[in-house]
Amino acid sequence: MATTSTKSEWLVIIPDKPGSLATRFAVRSTHLKGVQPFRDSGVWKMGGPILHELPANEEPSSLKVLGSTIVCVAESKEEIMEMLKRDVYVDRGVWDLERVQMWPFRCTFRNP
């Protein structure tokens, strides 16, 4: 008998803690290495920083970051929180998990 997966896509918004921008940039490469397995497995569909305004140029230091957004695949909010808790942005005090927001997400269209 075949089983059906109960995993769904979720839209996740993770605010940064005040004053954490320098730490965010300092550990960014470690963060990107840490999320690579989620990307490779297809669990994290997309992600990136939420910006306060459009950047003046392409230099990361010009970004005014408010937090992060992720579209991921999971069975529950609890599963997502367990993934987030393992991230260096949590360990180093960048992400504010007390204010994280998560919603089930249905993608209407997706471009390559």
PDB file of C-alpha atoms in Angstrom:
ATOM      1  CA  MET A   1       0.000   0.000   0.000  1.00  0.00           C
ATOM      2  CA  ALA A   2       1.396   3.403  -0.966  1.00  0.00           C
ATOM      3  CA  THR A   3       1.676   6.125   1.612  1.00  0.00           C
ATOM      4  CA  THR A   4       1.182   9.799   0.952  1.00  0.00           C
ATOM      5  CA  SER A   5       3.562  12.404   2.246  1.00  0.00           C
ATOM      6  CA  THR A   6       2.191  14.936   4.677  1.00  0.00           C
ATOM      7  CA  LYS A   7       4.955  17.382   3.839  1.00  0.00           C
ATOM      8  CA  SER A   8       3.917  20.762   2.487  1.00  0.00           C
ATOM      9  CA  GLU A   9       5.665  23.927   1.463  1.00  0.00           C
ATOM     10  CA  TRP A  10       5.919  26.675   4.079  1.00  0.00           C
ATOM     11  CA  LEU A  11       6.724  30.364   3.862  1.00  0.00           C
ATOM     12  CA  VAL A  12       9.015  31.254   6.766  1.00  0.00           C
ATOM     13  CA  ILE A  13       9.893  34.813   7.836  1.00  0.00           C
ATOM     14  CA  ILE A  14      12.713  35.128  10.381  1.00  0.00           C
ATOM     15  CA  PRO A  15      13.435  38.623  11.745  1.00  0.00           C
ATOM     16  CA  ASP A  16      16.970  39.552  12.721  1.00  0.00           C
ATOM     17  CA  LYS A  17      17.689  40.682  16.259  1.00  0.00           C
ATOM     18  CA  PRO A  18      18.480  44.402  16.602  1.00  0.00           C
ATOM     19  CA  GLY A  19      22.162  45.185  16.198  1.00  0.00           C
ATOM     20  CA  SER A  20      23.053  41.837  14.605  1.00  0.00           C
ATOM     21  CA  LEU A  21      23.982  43.037  11.104  1.00  0.00           C
ATOM     22  CA  ALA A  22      27.774  42.884  11.614  1.00  0.00           C
ATOM     23  CA  THR A  23      27.491  39.349  13.005  1.00  0.00           C
ATOM     24  CA  ARG A  24      25.257  38.344  10.084  1.00  0.00           C
ATOM     25  CA  PHE A  25      27.941  39.381   7.607  1.00  0.00           C
ATOM     26  CA  ALA A  26      30.744  37.840   9.691  1.00  0.00           C
ATOM     27  CA  VAL A  27      29.155  34.353   9.730  1.00  0.00           C
ATOM     28  CA  ARG A  28      27.387  34.476   6.342  1.00  0.00           C
ATOM     29  CA  SER A  29      29.762  32.011   4.644  1.00  0.00           C
ATOM     30  CA  THR A  30      29.280  29.527   7.512  1.00  0.00           C
ATOM     31  CA  HIS A  31      25.501  29.994   7.236  1.00  0.00           C
ATOM     32  CA  LEU A  32      25.567  29.325   3.482  1.00  0.00           C
ATOM     33  CA  LYS A  33      27.632  26.144   3.971  1.00  0.00           C
ATOM     34  CA  GLY A  34      25.238  25.004   6.682  1.00  0.00           C
ATOM     35  CA  VAL A  35      22.112  25.402   4.553  1.00  0.00           C
ATOM     36  CA  GLN A  36      23.629  23.664   1.516  1.00  0.00           C
ATOM     37  CA  PRO A  37      22.378  20.185   2.540  1.00  0.00           C
ATOM     38  CA  PHE A  38      18.814  21.566   2.832  1.00  0.00           C
ATOM     39  CA  ARG A  39      19.172  23.086  -0.643  1.00  0.00           C
ATOM     40  CA  ASP A  40      20.696  19.940  -2.150  1.00  0.00           C
ATOM     41  CA  SER A  41      17.925  17.733  -0.743  1.00  0.00           C
ATOM     42  CA  GLY A  42      15.187  20.078  -1.962  1.00  0.00           C
ATOM     43  CA  VAL A  43      13.933  20.768   1.568  1.00  0.00           C
ATOM     44  CA  TRP A  44      14.720  24.481   1.207  1.00  0.00           C
ATOM     45  CA  LYS A  45      13.280  25.706  -2.083  1.00  0.00           C
ATOM     46  CA  MET A  46      14.474  29.300  -1.858  1.00  0.00           C
ATOM     47  CA  GLY A  47      15.725  31.778   0.648  1.00  0.00           C
ATOM     48  CA  GLY A  48      17.411  35.101   1.159  1.00  0.00           C
ATOM     49  CA  PRO A  49      17.520  38.329   3.125  1.00  0.00           C
ATOM     50  CA  ILE A  50      14.568  40.656   3.601  1.00  0.00           C
ATOM     51  CA  LEU A  51      15.747  44.189   2.922  1.00  0.00           C
ATOM     52  CA  HIS A  52      14.615  47.457   4.465  1.00  0.00           C
ATOM     53  CA  GLU A  53      15.185  49.191   1.126  1.00  0.00           C
ATOM     54  CA  LEU A  54      16.743  48.565  -2.252  1.00  0.00           C
ATOM     55  CA  PRO A  55      20.539  48.408  -1.959  1.00  0.00           C
ATOM     56  CA  ALA A  56      22.658  51.276  -3.262  1.00  0.00           C
ATOM     57  CA  ASN A  57      24.987  48.792  -4.994  1.00  0.00           C
ATOM     58  CA  GLU A  58      25.839  45.091  -5.151  1.00  0.00           C
ATOM     59  CA  GLU A  59      28.175  45.125  -2.143  1.00  0.00           C
ATOM     60  CA  PRO A  60      26.767  42.999   0.700  1.00  0.00           C
ATOM     61  CA  SER A  61      27.804  45.685   3.185  1.00  0.00           C
ATOM     62  CA  SER A  62      25.325  48.097   1.565  1.00  0.00           C
ATOM     63  CA  LEU A  63      22.376  45.857   2.471  1.00  0.00           C
ATOM     64  CA  LYS A  64      20.031  46.974   5.230  1.00  0.00           C
ATOM     65  CA  VAL A  65      18.780  43.556   6.298  1.00  0.00           C
ATOM     66  CA  LEU A  66      15.648  43.044   8.401  1.00  0.00           C
ATOM     67  CA  GLY A  67      15.734  39.249   8.457  1.00  0.00           C
ATOM     68  CA  SER A  68      15.417  36.222   6.209  1.00  0.00           C
ATOM     69  CA  THR A  69      12.751  34.430   4.241  1.00  0.00           C
ATOM     70  CA  ILE A  70      12.686  30.758   3.329  1.00  0.00           C
ATOM     71  CA  VAL A  71      10.307  28.555   1.387  1.00  0.00           C
ATOM     72  CA  CYS A  72      10.824  25.032   2.685  1.00  0.00           C
ATOM     73  CA  VAL A  73       9.175  21.614   2.727  1.00  0.00           C
ATOM     74  CA  ALA A  74       8.197  20.177   6.113  1.00  0.00           C
ATOM     75  CA  GLU A  75       5.466  18.313   7.960  1.00  0.00           C
ATOM     76  CA  SER A  76       5.035  20.878  10.723  1.00  0.00           C
ATOM     77  CA  LYS A  77       6.141  24.147  12.271  1.00  0.00           C
ATOM     78  CA  GLU A  78       8.024  22.117  14.853  1.00  0.00           C
ATOM     79  CA  GLU A  79      10.079  20.433  12.137  1.00  0.00           C
ATOM     80  CA  ILE A  80      10.945  23.832  10.668  1.00  0.00           C
ATOM     81  CA  MET A  81      11.976  25.182  14.075  1.00  0.00           C
ATOM     82  CA  GLU A  82      14.324  22.225  14.546  1.00  0.00           C
ATOM     83  CA  MET A  83      15.989  23.034  11.212  1.00  0.00           C
ATOM     84  CA  LEU A  84      16.306  26.714  12.088  1.00  0.00           C
ATOM     85  CA  LYS A  85      17.730  26.055  15.574  1.00  0.00           C
ATOM     86  CA  ARG A  86      20.760  24.314  14.017  1.00  0.00           C
ATOM     87  CA  ASP A  87      21.726  27.391  11.964  1.00  0.00           C
ATOM     88  CA  VAL A  88      24.734  29.532  12.849  1.00  0.00           C
ATOM     89  CA  TYR A  89      22.496  32.611  12.596  1.00  0.00           C
ATOM     90  CA  VAL A  90      20.667  31.317  15.685  1.00  0.00           C
ATOM     91  CA  ASP A  91      23.828  30.221  17.494  1.00  0.00           C
ATOM     92  CA  ARG A  92      25.449  33.630  16.973  1.00  0.00           C
ATOM     93  CA  GLY A  93      22.341  35.681  17.834  1.00  0.00           C
ATOM     94  CA  VAL A  94      21.332  36.933  14.384  1.00  0.00           C
ATOM     95  CA  TRP A  95      17.903  35.340  13.908  1.00  0.00           C
ATOM     96  CA  ASP A  96      15.144  36.105  16.419  1.00  0.00           C
ATOM     97  CA  LEU A  97      13.306  32.782  16.648  1.00  0.00           C
ATOM     98  CA  GLU A  98      10.851  34.197  19.195  1.00  0.00           C
ATOM     99  CA  ARG A  99       9.388  36.328  16.386  1.00  0.00           C
ATOM    100  CA  VAL A 100       9.553  33.809  13.517  1.00  0.00           C
ATOM    101  CA  GLN A 101       6.394  33.539  11.402  1.00  0.00           C
ATOM    102  CA  MET A 102       5.394  30.473   9.373  1.00  0.00           C
ATOM    103  CA  TRP A 103       2.499  29.822   7.039  1.00  0.00           C
ATOM    104  CA  PRO A 104       1.565  26.865   4.839  1.00  0.00           C
ATOM    105  CA  PHE A 105       2.282  27.935   1.265  1.00  0.00           C
ATOM    106  CA  ARG A 106       0.833  26.880  -2.087  1.00  0.00           C
ATOM    107  CA  CYS A 107       2.858  27.984  -5.078  1.00  0.00           C
ATOM    108  CA  THR A 108       0.658  29.032  -7.993  1.00  0.00           C
ATOM    109  CA  PHE A 109       3.573  29.308 -10.423  1.00  0.00           C
ATOM    110  CA  ARG A 110       7.322  28.788 -10.317  1.00  0.00           C
ATOM    111  CA  ASN A 111       9.840  29.961 -12.871  1.00  0.00           C
ATOM    112  CA  PRO A 112      13.164  28.169 -13.289  1.00  0.00           C
TER     113      PRO A 112
END
